[in-house]
């Protein structure tokens, strides 16, 4: 078997890109699964930048005790410009070799996976991706780690805003994260009963929205919530509110939820997903595999080539778009 051939002795784990809730239970799962299989785990602090700067330390089972319920990541995360260069990657690979690390688990999103792909091509270090991003924008997994927590955090905020919106008969434009991805906006909007959801994947109809809000008022809908993904082509929530406000003379307020969506106690779903994928990643390395992302599709662990995880940019389903439209009449 490939596992015997490679004799994987040491593996590294890192978090990269925008952090998300659930990275900690995933790090815990990678560390403990490695130990279970007789592999020595190493933490690489601050993502690829830490790999370049040799911030690499051995981990034991106790080092990850009590972190499963903590947001953020105890090993830090970063977006490394230097790793985008061949010279930076050369330094990083040299450090991995110096520690005898033959396998790597990269927890992150598409940017992090581009880095992982480059590592696969330029070194003999086996590399497995674990989808960790609030954006839920990767192919090859039904959900990314951190998404469920982010949706719940944003939904909690939306529910609170609805209270005050109703008291004052106001329209609220709530901006959620997602530069290129509308999944958070869409699911928060549906779960929170939004009047409309504006996302980058579809073209937004500002005059249509203004008309809908005015007509809503006429039939007794005195307060409404509009969810705007930060990357919508009409702009963020402030811009959209400004454009709609010019057309519909209705008192409106804007609330930008921002980075609170990246934090918080990971939900049970995220902890479970993180644990499953952490173990799956270690098993892939043991089997001698590389250049793939582990995900969960229809309840089962599945691997997808790293490049296929980002290439086709995950589409939003028409069913979810229909829900927004139909349930807001
Ligand atoms: O990719 C995750 C994400 O939170 C996006 O939704 C958001 O646009 C971006 O990261 C913000 O990144 P940062 O604040 O880390 O630069």
Short mmCIF file of C-alpha atoms and ligand atoms in Angstrom, two decimals:
data_model
loop_
_atom_site.label_atom_id
_atom_site.label_comp_id
_atom_site.label_asym_id
_atom_site.label_seq_id
_atom_site.Cartn_x
_atom_site.Cartn_y
_atom_site.Cartn_z
CA UNK A 1 0.00 0.00 0.00
CA UNK A 2 1.07 3.57 -0.67
CA UNK A 3 0.90 4.32 3.10
CA UNK A 4 3.57 1.72 3.83
CA UNK A 5 5.68 2.89 0.87
CA UNK A 6 5.71 6.53 1.93
CA UNK A 7 6.06 5.83 5.66
CA UNK A 8 4.52 9.16 6.57
CA UNK A 9 6.24 10.07 9.84
CA UNK A 10 5.45 13.73 10.33
CA UNK A 11 2.68 15.95 9.12
CA UNK A 12 1.97 19.65 9.46
CA UNK A 13 -1.34 21.46 9.83
CA UNK A 14 -2.01 25.09 9.07
CA UNK A 15 -4.93 27.50 8.80
CA UNK A 16 -4.85 29.99 5.97
CA UNK A 17 -6.86 32.94 4.66
CA UNK A 18 -9.86 34.39 6.49
CA UNK A 19 -10.35 32.47 9.73
CA UNK A 20 -13.64 30.82 10.60
CA UNK A 21 -15.27 29.14 13.52
CA UNK A 22 -14.50 25.44 13.43
CA UNK A 23 -10.84 25.74 12.53
CA UNK A 24 -9.94 24.82 16.11
CA UNK A 25 -11.88 21.54 16.24
CA UNK A 26 -10.35 20.70 12.86
CA UNK A 27 -6.81 21.32 14.11
CA UNK A 28 -7.65 19.15 17.13
CA UNK A 29 -8.92 16.38 14.86
CA UNK A 30 -5.83 16.48 12.65
CA UNK A 31 -3.44 16.43 15.61
CA UNK A 32 -5.19 13.61 17.43
CA UNK A 33 -5.85 11.52 14.32
CA UNK A 34 -2.17 11.77 13.43
CA UNK A 35 -1.14 10.63 16.91
CA UNK A 36 -3.65 7.79 16.72
CA UNK A 37 -1.95 6.56 13.56
CA UNK A 38 1.56 6.95 14.96
CA UNK A 39 2.35 10.08 12.96
CA UNK A 40 3.96 13.10 14.63
CA UNK A 41 1.85 16.25 14.12
CA UNK A 42 3.31 19.73 13.77
CA UNK A 43 1.46 23.03 13.91
CA UNK A 44 2.45 25.64 11.38
CA UNK A 45 1.54 28.99 12.90
CA UNK A 46 0.15 31.92 10.84
CA UNK A 47 -0.48 29.92 7.70
CA UNK A 48 1.93 29.97 4.78
CA UNK A 49 3.66 33.02 6.21
CA UNK A 50 4.56 31.01 9.31
CA UNK A 51 5.82 28.23 7.06
CA UNK A 52 8.17 30.72 5.39
CA UNK A 53 9.26 32.11 8.78
CA UNK A 54 9.72 28.62 10.25
CA UNK A 55 7.03 29.01 12.91
CA UNK A 56 6.63 25.27 13.09
CA UNK A 57 6.23 23.37 16.36
CA UNK A 58 5.50 19.79 17.35
CA UNK A 59 2.08 19.20 18.89
CA UNK A 60 0.89 16.64 21.42
CA UNK A 61 -2.65 15.57 22.22
CA UNK A 62 -2.79 17.90 25.26
CA UNK A 63 -1.89 20.94 23.13
CA UNK A 64 -5.31 20.77 21.50
CA UNK A 65 -7.29 20.01 24.66
CA UNK A 66 -10.32 22.21 25.24
CA UNK A 67 -10.17 24.04 21.91
CA UNK A 68 -13.04 22.28 20.13
CA UNK A 69 -15.57 24.81 21.36
CA UNK A 70 -13.47 27.91 20.69
CA UNK A 71 -13.86 30.25 17.73
CA UNK A 72 -10.88 31.49 15.72
CA UNK A 73 -7.78 29.35 15.49
CA UNK A 74 -5.15 28.82 18.18
CA UNK A 75 -2.48 28.39 15.49
CA UNK A 76 -3.38 31.67 13.76
CA UNK A 77 -4.13 32.37 10.13
CA UNK A 78 -2.74 34.77 7.56
CA UNK A 79 -2.87 35.80 3.93
CA UNK A 80 0.74 35.58 2.77
CA UNK A 81 1.88 37.72 -0.15
CA UNK A 82 5.34 36.17 0.01
CA UNK A 83 3.97 32.67 -0.52
CA UNK A 84 2.57 33.85 -3.86
CA UNK A 85 6.16 34.08 -5.06
CA UNK A 86 8.29 31.09 -6.04
CA UNK A 87 11.09 32.33 -3.79
CA UNK A 88 8.72 32.43 -0.81
CA UNK A 89 7.48 28.92 -1.49
CA UNK A 90 11.07 27.69 -1.81
CA UNK A 91 11.84 28.97 1.69
CA UNK A 92 8.66 27.36 3.02
CA UNK A 93 9.42 23.98 1.44
CA UNK A 94 12.97 24.10 2.84
CA UNK A 95 11.53 24.57 6.33
CA UNK A 96 9.13 21.66 5.92
CA UNK A 97 12.01 19.45 4.81
CA UNK A 98 14.14 20.59 7.76
CA UNK A 99 11.40 19.36 10.11
CA UNK A 100 11.00 16.11 8.20
CA UNK A 101 7.38 16.98 7.38
CA UNK A 102 6.17 14.82 4.51
CA UNK A 103 2.48 15.67 4.57
CA UNK A 104 0.45 18.80 5.04
CA UNK A 105 -3.16 19.62 5.90
CA UNK A 106 -4.25 23.06 4.73
CA UNK A 107 -7.46 24.36 6.30
CA UNK A 108 -8.79 27.29 4.28
CA UNK A 109 -10.64 28.48 1.20
CA UNK A 110 -9.88 28.80 -2.49
CA UNK A 111 -6.90 31.15 -2.08
CA UNK A 112 -5.32 28.73 0.38
CA UNK A 113 -5.93 25.86 -2.01
CA UNK A 114 -4.15 27.69 -4.82
CA UNK A 115 -1.15 27.75 -2.47
CA UNK A 116 -1.60 24.07 -1.67
CA UNK A 117 -1.71 23.24 -5.38
CA UNK A 118 1.54 25.12 -5.96
CA UNK A 119 3.16 23.18 -3.10
CA UNK A 120 2.07 19.90 -4.66
CA UNK A 121 3.65 20.88 -7.95
CA UNK A 122 6.88 22.25 -6.53
CA UNK A 123 7.64 19.78 -3.74
CA UNK A 124 7.35 16.17 -2.66
CA UNK A 125 5.21 17.14 0.34
CA UNK A 126 1.80 15.47 0.11
CA UNK A 127 -0.88 18.10 0.57
CA UNK A 128 -4.55 17.78 1.46
CA UNK A 129 -7.05 20.66 1.61
CA UNK A 130 -9.82 20.95 4.19
CA UNK A 131 -12.55 23.47 3.30
CA UNK A 132 -12.59 26.10 6.03
CA UNK A 133 -14.30 29.35 5.07
CA UNK A 134 -17.51 31.09 6.05
CA UNK A 135 -18.27 31.63 2.34
CA UNK A 136 -19.39 28.07 1.48
CA UNK A 137 -18.20 28.69 -2.06
CA UNK A 138 -16.24 25.51 -2.82
CA UNK A 139 -17.28 22.63 -5.05
CA UNK A 140 -16.84 19.16 -3.60
CA UNK A 141 -18.47 19.64 -0.23
CA UNK A 142 -22.03 20.42 0.74
CA UNK A 143 -20.76 22.76 3.45
CA UNK A 144 -17.49 24.39 4.36
CA UNK A 145 -16.36 24.54 7.98
CA UNK A 146 -17.42 27.85 9.54
CA UNK A 147 -20.39 28.45 7.29
CA UNK A 148 -23.04 27.13 9.66
CA UNK A 149 -21.69 29.21 12.55
CA UNK A 150 -21.52 32.33 10.38
CA UNK A 151 -25.10 31.87 9.23
CA UNK A 152 -26.30 31.43 12.79
CA UNK A 153 -24.35 34.45 14.04
CA UNK A 154 -25.78 36.60 11.23
CA UNK A 155 -29.27 35.23 11.75
CA UNK A 156 -29.16 36.04 15.44
CA UNK A 157 -28.22 39.63 14.54
CA UNK A 158 -30.96 39.81 11.92
CA UNK A 159 -33.58 38.63 14.43
CA UNK A 160 -32.52 41.36 16.84
CA UNK A 161 -32.61 44.00 14.12
CA UNK A 162 -36.09 42.84 13.17
CA UNK A 163 -37.29 43.67 16.69
CA UNK A 164 -36.26 47.29 16.40
CA UNK A 165 -37.28 47.53 12.72
CA UNK A 166 -40.81 46.47 13.66
CA UNK A 167 -41.01 48.93 16.57
CA UNK A 168 -40.13 51.85 14.30
CA UNK A 169 -41.73 50.79 11.02
CA UNK A 170 -38.35 50.85 9.33
CA UNK A 171 -36.64 49.15 6.45
CA UNK A 172 -33.23 47.72 7.33
CA UNK A 173 -30.49 46.89 4.89
CA UNK A 174 -28.26 44.31 6.52
CA UNK A 175 -24.88 43.62 4.97
CA UNK A 176 -23.34 40.19 5.42
CA UNK A 177 -19.95 38.90 4.28
CA UNK A 178 -19.27 37.37 0.90
CA UNK A 179 -17.09 39.22 -1.59
CA UNK A 180 -17.82 36.76 -4.35
CA UNK A 181 -20.31 34.45 -2.71
CA UNK A 182 -23.95 34.94 -1.77
CA UNK A 183 -24.59 31.79 0.22
CA UNK A 184 -24.55 33.44 3.64
CA UNK A 185 -26.86 36.22 2.44
CA UNK A 186 -29.23 33.79 0.79
CA UNK A 187 -29.64 31.39 3.68
CA UNK A 188 -29.72 34.09 6.35
CA UNK A 189 -32.30 35.93 4.26
CA UNK A 190 -34.52 32.89 3.89
CA UNK A 191 -34.22 31.82 7.52
CA UNK A 192 -34.79 35.40 8.70
CA UNK A 193 -37.73 36.16 6.41
CA UNK A 194 -36.04 38.87 4.37
CA UNK A 195 -37.95 40.92 1.82
CA UNK A 196 -35.12 40.48 -0.65
CA UNK A 197 -31.56 39.21 -0.86
CA UNK A 198 -28.94 40.83 -3.10
CA UNK A 199 -26.02 38.60 -4.04
CA UNK A 200 -23.10 38.70 -6.48
CA UNK A 201 -24.21 35.59 -8.37
CA UNK A 202 -27.41 37.17 -9.70
CA UNK A 203 -28.12 40.61 -11.13
CA UNK A 204 -29.91 42.80 -8.61
CA UNK A 205 -32.95 44.87 -9.56
CA UNK A 206 -32.84 48.04 -7.45
CA UNK A 207 -35.92 49.75 -9.03
CA UNK A 208 -37.83 46.47 -8.63
CA UNK A 209 -36.84 46.30 -4.98
CA UNK A 210 -37.89 49.91 -4.34
CA UNK A 211 -41.26 49.21 -5.96
CA UNK A 212 -41.71 46.06 -3.89
CA UNK A 213 -40.97 47.92 -0.66
CA UNK A 214 -43.43 50.71 -1.51
CA UNK A 215 -46.12 48.22 -2.47
CA UNK A 216 -45.42 46.25 0.70
CA UNK A 217 -46.09 49.34 2.78
CA UNK A 218 -49.33 49.93 0.93
CA UNK A 219 -50.52 46.49 1.94
CA UNK A 220 -49.47 46.86 5.57
CA UNK A 221 -45.89 45.61 5.64
CA UNK A 222 -44.51 48.45 7.68
CA UNK A 223 -41.06 47.02 8.36
CA UNK A 224 -38.81 44.93 6.17
CA UNK A 225 -35.34 43.47 6.07
CA UNK A 226 -33.20 43.40 2.94
CA UNK A 227 -30.03 41.30 3.12
CA UNK A 228 -27.13 42.47 0.96
CA UNK A 229 -23.98 40.42 0.34
CA UNK A 230 -20.95 42.72 0.56
CA UNK A 231 -19.93 41.80 -2.99
CA UNK A 232 -23.22 42.56 -4.72
CA UNK A 233 -22.70 44.42 -7.99
CA UNK A 234 -24.97 47.28 -6.80
CA UNK A 235 -22.57 47.85 -3.87
CA UNK A 236 -22.70 47.15 -0.15
CA UNK A 237 -25.70 47.83 2.07
CA UNK A 238 -25.03 51.57 2.34
CA UNK A 239 -24.92 52.02 -1.41
CA UNK A 240 -27.98 49.87 -2.01
CA UNK A 241 -29.89 51.70 0.74
CA UNK A 242 -28.93 55.01 -0.87
CA UNK A 243 -30.12 53.91 -4.31
CA UNK A 244 -33.38 52.43 -3.01
CA UNK A 245 -33.93 55.46 -0.76
CA UNK A 246 -33.87 57.80 -3.77
CA UNK A 247 -36.65 55.81 -5.42
CA UNK A 248 -38.77 54.91 -2.40
CA UNK A 249 -39.20 57.54 0.28
CA UNK A 250 -39.18 55.17 3.24
CA UNK A 251 -37.21 55.54 6.49
CA UNK A 252 -34.31 53.10 6.30
CA UNK A 253 -31.32 52.10 8.37
CA UNK A 254 -28.20 50.14 7.53
CA UNK A 255 -26.38 47.57 9.60
CA UNK A 256 -23.09 46.02 8.49
CA UNK A 257 -22.44 42.80 10.39
CA UNK A 258 -18.82 42.43 9.28
CA UNK A 259 -16.29 40.26 11.04
CA UNK A 260 -18.57 39.15 13.86
CA UNK A 261 -19.62 36.48 11.32
CA UNK A 262 -16.14 34.98 11.41
CA UNK A 263 -16.18 34.45 15.17
CA UNK A 264 -18.25 32.83 17.87
CA UNK A 265 -18.57 29.39 19.39
CA UNK A 266 -18.66 26.86 16.56
CA UNK A 267 -22.04 25.22 16.13
CA UNK A 268 -22.44 21.48 16.64
CA UNK A 269 -22.66 21.05 12.85
CA UNK A 270 -19.36 22.87 12.34
CA UNK A 271 -17.60 20.95 15.10
CA UNK A 272 -18.77 17.66 13.67
CA UNK A 273 -17.81 18.60 10.11
CA UNK A 274 -14.41 19.86 11.28
CA UNK A 275 -13.76 16.64 13.20
CA UNK A 276 -14.80 14.40 10.31
CA UNK A 277 -12.73 16.30 7.77
CA UNK A 278 -9.67 16.48 10.04
CA UNK A 279 -9.63 12.69 10.36
CA UNK A 280 -10.37 12.24 6.66
CA UNK A 281 -7.43 14.48 5.72
CA UNK A 282 -5.02 12.44 7.84
CA UNK A 283 -6.33 9.23 6.32
CA UNK A 284 -5.73 10.64 2.83
CA UNK A 285 -2.13 11.44 3.72
CA UNK A 286 -1.64 7.96 5.16
CA UNK A 287 -2.95 6.51 1.92
CA UNK A 288 -0.31 8.50 0.04
CA UNK A 289 -2.77 10.84 -1.62
CA UNK A 290 -2.14 14.48 -2.44
CA UNK A 291 -3.62 17.45 -4.28
CA UNK A 292 -7.18 16.84 -3.16
CA UNK A 293 -9.70 18.47 -0.87
CA UNK A 294 -11.75 16.36 1.51
CA UNK A 295 -15.43 17.24 1.79
CA UNK A 296 -18.76 15.82 2.81
CA UNK A 297 -21.27 15.27 0.02
CA UNK A 298 -24.70 13.81 0.84
CA UNK A 299 -23.41 12.68 4.21
CA UNK A 300 -20.32 10.88 2.89
CA UNK A 301 -16.66 11.80 2.82
CA UNK A 302 -15.57 12.62 -0.72
CA UNK A 303 -12.35 13.87 -2.26
CA UNK A 304 -12.15 16.44 -5.04
CA UNK A 305 -9.07 17.61 -6.92
CA UNK A 306 -7.97 20.92 -5.42
CA UNK A 307 -8.33 22.74 -8.75
CA UNK A 308 -11.89 21.45 -9.18
CA UNK A 309 -12.88 22.85 -5.79
CA UNK A 310 -12.55 26.44 -6.99
CA UNK A 311 -12.64 26.26 -10.78
CA UNK A 312 -16.35 26.32 -11.48
CA UNK A 313 -17.22 28.71 -8.63
CA UNK A 314 -20.12 27.14 -6.78
CA UNK A 315 -23.53 28.23 -8.05
CA UNK A 316 -26.45 29.16 -5.83
CA UNK A 317 -29.39 26.86 -6.32
CA UNK A 318 -32.51 28.20 -8.08
CA UNK A 319 -34.60 26.61 -5.32
CA UNK A 320 -33.11 28.99 -2.74
CA UNK A 321 -33.68 31.97 -5.04
CA UNK A 322 -37.30 30.90 -5.46
CA UNK A 323 -37.74 30.68 -1.71
CA UNK A 324 -36.73 34.31 -1.26
CA UNK A 325 -39.17 35.44 -3.94
CA UNK A 326 -42.13 33.27 -3.01
CA UNK A 327 -41.99 33.62 0.77
CA UNK A 328 -41.72 37.40 0.72
CA UNK A 329 -45.02 38.16 -1.01
O1 LIG B 1 -13.33 34.62 2.67
C1 LIG B 1 -13.87 34.87 3.89
C2 LIG B 1 -14.18 36.32 4.08
O2 LIG B 1 -14.70 36.50 5.37
C3 LIG B 1 -15.11 36.94 3.04
O3 LIG B 1 -16.46 36.65 3.23
C4 LIG B 1 -14.77 38.40 3.20
O4 LIG B 1 -15.08 39.10 2.04
C5 LIG B 1 -13.29 38.37 3.45
O5 LIG B 1 -13.01 37.10 3.99
C6 LIG B 1 -12.78 39.46 4.36
O6 LIG B 1 -11.42 39.25 4.55
P1 LIG B 1 -10.43 39.99 5.54
O7 LIG B 1 -11.19 40.88 6.43
O8 LIG B 1 -9.76 38.90 6.28
O9 LIG B 1 -9.50 40.71 4.67
#
